[in-house]
Coordinates of C-alpha atoms in Angstrom, one line a residue:
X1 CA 91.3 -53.9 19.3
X2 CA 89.3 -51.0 18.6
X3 CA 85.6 -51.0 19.1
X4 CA 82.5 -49.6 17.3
X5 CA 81.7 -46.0 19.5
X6 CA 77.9 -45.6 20.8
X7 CA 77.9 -42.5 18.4
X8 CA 78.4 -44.8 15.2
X9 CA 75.7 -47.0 16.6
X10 CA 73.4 -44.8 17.2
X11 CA 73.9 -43.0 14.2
X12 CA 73.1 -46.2 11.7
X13 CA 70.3 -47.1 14.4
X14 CA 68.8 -43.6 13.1
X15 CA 69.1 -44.7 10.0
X16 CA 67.1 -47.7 9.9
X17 CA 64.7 -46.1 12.2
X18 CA 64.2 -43.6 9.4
X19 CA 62.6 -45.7 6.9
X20 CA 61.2 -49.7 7.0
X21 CA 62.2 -49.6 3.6
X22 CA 65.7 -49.1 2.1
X23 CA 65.9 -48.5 -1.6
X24 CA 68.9 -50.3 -3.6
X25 CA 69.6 -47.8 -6.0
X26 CA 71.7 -48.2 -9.2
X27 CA 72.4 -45.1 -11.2
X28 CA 72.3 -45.7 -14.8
X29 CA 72.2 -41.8 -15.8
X30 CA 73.5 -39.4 -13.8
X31 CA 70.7 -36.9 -14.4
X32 CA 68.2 -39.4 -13.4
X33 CA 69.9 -39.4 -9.7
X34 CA 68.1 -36.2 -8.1
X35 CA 65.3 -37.1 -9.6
X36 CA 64.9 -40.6 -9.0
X37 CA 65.8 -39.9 -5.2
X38 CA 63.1 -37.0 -4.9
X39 CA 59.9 -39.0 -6.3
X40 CA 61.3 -41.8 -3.7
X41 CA 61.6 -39.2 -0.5
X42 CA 58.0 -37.9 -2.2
X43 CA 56.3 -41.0 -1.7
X44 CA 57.6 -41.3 2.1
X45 CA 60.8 -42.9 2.0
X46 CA 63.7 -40.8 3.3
X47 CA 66.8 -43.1 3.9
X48 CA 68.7 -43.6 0.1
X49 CA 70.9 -46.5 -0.6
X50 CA 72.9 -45.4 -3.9
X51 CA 75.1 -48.3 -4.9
X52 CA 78.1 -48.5 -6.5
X53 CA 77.3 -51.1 -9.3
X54 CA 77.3 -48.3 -11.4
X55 CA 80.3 -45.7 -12.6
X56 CA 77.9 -43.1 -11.4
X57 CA 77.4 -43.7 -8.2
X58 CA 80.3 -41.9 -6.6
X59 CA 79.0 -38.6 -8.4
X60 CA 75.2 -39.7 -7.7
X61 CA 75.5 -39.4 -3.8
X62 CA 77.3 -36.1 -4.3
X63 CA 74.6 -34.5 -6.5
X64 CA 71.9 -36.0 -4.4
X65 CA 73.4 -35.1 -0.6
X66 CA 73.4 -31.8 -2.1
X67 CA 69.8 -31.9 -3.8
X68 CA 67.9 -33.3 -0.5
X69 CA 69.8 -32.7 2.7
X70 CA 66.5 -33.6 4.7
X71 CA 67.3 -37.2 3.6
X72 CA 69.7 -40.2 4.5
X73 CA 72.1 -40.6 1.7
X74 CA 74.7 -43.2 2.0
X75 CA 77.0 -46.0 -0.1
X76 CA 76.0 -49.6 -1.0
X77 CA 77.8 -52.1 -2.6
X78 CA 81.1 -50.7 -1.1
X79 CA 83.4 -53.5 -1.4
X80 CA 86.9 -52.1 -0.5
X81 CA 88.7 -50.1 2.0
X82 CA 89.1 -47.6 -1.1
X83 CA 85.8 -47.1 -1.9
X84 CA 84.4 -46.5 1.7
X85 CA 87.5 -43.7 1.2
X86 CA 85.7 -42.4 -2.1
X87 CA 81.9 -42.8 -0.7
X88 CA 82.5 -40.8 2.8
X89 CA 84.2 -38.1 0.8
X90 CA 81.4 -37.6 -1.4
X91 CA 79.5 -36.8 1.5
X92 CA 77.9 -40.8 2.3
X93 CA 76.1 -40.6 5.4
X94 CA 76.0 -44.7 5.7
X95 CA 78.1 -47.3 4.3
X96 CA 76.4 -50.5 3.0
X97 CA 78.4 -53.5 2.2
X98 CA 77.5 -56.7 0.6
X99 CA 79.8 -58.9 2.6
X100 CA 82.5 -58.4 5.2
X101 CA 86.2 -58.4 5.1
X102 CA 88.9 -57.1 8.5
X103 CA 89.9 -54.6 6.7
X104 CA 86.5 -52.7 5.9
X105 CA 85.3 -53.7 9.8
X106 CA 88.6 -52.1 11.0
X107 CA 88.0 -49.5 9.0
X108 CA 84.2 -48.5 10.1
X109 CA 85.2 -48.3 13.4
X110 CA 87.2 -45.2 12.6
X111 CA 85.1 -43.5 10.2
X112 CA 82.6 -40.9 10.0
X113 CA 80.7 -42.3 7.6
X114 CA 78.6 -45.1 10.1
X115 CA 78.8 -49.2 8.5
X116 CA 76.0 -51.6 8.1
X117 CA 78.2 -54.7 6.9
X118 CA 77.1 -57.4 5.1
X119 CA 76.9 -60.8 6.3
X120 CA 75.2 -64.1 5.3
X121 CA 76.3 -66.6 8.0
X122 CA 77.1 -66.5 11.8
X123 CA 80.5 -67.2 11.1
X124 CA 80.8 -63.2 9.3
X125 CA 78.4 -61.8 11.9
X126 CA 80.8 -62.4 14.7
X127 CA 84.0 -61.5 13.1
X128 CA 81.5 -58.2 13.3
X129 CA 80.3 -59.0 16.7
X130 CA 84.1 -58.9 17.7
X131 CA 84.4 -55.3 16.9
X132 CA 81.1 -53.7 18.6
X133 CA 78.5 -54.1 15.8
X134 CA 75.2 -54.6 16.5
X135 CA 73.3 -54.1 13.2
X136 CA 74.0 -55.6 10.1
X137 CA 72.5 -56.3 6.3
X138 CA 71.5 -59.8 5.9
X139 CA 72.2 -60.5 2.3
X140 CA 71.5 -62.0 0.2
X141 CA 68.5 -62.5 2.0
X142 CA 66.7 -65.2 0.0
X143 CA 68.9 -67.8 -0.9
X144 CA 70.7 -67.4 2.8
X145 CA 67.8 -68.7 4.5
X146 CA 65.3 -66.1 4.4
X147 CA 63.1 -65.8 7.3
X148 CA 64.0 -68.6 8.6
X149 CA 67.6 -67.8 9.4
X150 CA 66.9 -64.7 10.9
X151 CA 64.8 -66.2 13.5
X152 CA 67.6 -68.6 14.1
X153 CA 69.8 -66.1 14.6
X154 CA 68.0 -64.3 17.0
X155 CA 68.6 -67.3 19.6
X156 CA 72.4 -66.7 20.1
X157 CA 73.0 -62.7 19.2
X158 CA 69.3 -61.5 20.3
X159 CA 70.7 -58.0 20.5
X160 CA 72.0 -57.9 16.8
X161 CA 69.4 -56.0 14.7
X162 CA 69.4 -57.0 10.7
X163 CA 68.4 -55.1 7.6
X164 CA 67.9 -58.0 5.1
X165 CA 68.3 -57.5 1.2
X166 CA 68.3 -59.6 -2.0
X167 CA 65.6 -61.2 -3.2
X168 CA 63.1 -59.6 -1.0
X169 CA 59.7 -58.5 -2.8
X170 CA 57.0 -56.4 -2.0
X171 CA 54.4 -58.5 -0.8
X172 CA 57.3 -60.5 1.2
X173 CA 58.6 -57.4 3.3
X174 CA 56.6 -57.2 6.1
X175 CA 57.3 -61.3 6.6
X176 CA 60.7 -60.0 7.2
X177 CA 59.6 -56.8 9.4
X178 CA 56.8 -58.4 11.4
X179 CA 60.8 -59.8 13.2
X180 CA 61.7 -58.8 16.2
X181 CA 65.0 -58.7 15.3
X182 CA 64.7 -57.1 11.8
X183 CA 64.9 -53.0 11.8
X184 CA 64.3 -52.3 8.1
X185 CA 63.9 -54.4 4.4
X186 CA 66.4 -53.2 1.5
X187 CA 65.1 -54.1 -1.9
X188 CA 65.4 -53.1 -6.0
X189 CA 61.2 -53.6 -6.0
X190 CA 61.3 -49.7 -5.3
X191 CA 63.2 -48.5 -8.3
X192 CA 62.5 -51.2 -11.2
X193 CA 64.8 -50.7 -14.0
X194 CA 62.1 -49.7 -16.5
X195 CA 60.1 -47.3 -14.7
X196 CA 63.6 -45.4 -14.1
X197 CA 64.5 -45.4 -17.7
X198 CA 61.6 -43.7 -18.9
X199 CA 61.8 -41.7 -16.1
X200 CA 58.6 -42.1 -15.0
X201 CA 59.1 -40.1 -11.4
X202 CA 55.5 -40.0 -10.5
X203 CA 55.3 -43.6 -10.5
X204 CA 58.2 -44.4 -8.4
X205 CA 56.6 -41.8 -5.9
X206 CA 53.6 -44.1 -6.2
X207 CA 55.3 -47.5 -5.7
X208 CA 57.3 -45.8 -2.5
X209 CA 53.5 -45.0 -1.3
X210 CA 51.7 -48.3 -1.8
X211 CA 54.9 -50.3 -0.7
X212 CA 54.8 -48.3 2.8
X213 CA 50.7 -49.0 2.7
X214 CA 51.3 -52.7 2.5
X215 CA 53.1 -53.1 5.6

């Protein structure tokens, strides 16, 4: 069986050493990508989760890896081995994953393109335990157990490091990162669906800024 390489942990390590806060980002319009991304890395947040719940999103992390090569660009919602494909050629630094399957853990252990799986119960954190990983995305976060579970899974895998999503708010994030065990908080709080459509850039900058003051 082959096992996750030091290089790929250290790599997604970096990543959620980059930034407490992970932005779930859904592209509604490609030309809002860049500059959605910008006013985020603008107001201090530098790691960029663009998710695949929209057509764009493929397209989005090419335009943006291009736009802002200083940040952390990866894939979310990557739920087959086809897509991780389609994301690491357009350039994904990261793979995010809402759940786990063999076939996409077998497959991060090969690429270059570093996996956070997705997990919501011990049973799917070993099955990734099995294969060398060491950080994963708790999700969803809020109606898995919240808090809670995460301190209850620190008892039997206390060197597994989580990035919880899903439900998370703003004034709940730093519950989640004042855990030992808990590396960085993904939420949509950062990007709401409004602000974005009248592309109001200069208040996401300023939601990025007061959500990194609050913690």
């Amino acid at each position: 069986m082959t096992q996750l390489s030091e290089f790929q942990r250290e790599r997604v390590q970096a990543v959620l050493a980059a930034s407490p806060l992970v932005p779930v980002i859904a592209i509604n319009e490609l030309e809002d990508a860049v500059p959605l991304c910008q006013a985020l890395v603008d107001g201090g947040i530098n790691v960029l989760e663009i998710t695949l719940r929209t057509e764009h999103g493929v397209n989005a992390i090419k335009a943006v890896r291009e736009a802002i090569p200083d940040a952390w660009v990866g894939a979310g919602t990557v739920t087959s081995v086809a897509e991780y494909r389609q994301v690491e050629a357009a350039g994904a630094q990261f793979v995010i994953t809402p759940g786990v399957t063999e076939a996409i853990l077998e497959f991060g252990v090969t690429s270059e393109a570093p996996l956070l799986p997705g997990i919501s119960t011990v049973s799917e954190l070993m099955m990734g335990y099995a294969l060398g990983y060491r950080e994963f995305k708790f999700f969803p976060a809020e109606v898995s157990g919240g808090v809670p579970a995460l301190k209850a899974f620190s008892g039997p895998f206390s060197d597994v490091t989580f990035c919880p999503t899903g439900g998370i708010r703003r004034d709940t994030a730093k519950d989640y990162l004042a855990l030992k065990n808990v590396k960085a908080v993904g939420g949509s709080w950062l990007t709401p669906a409004d602000v974005v459509a009248a592309k109001d850039w200069a208040q996401i900058t300023q939601i990025a800024r007061d959500s990194l003051a609050d913690l």
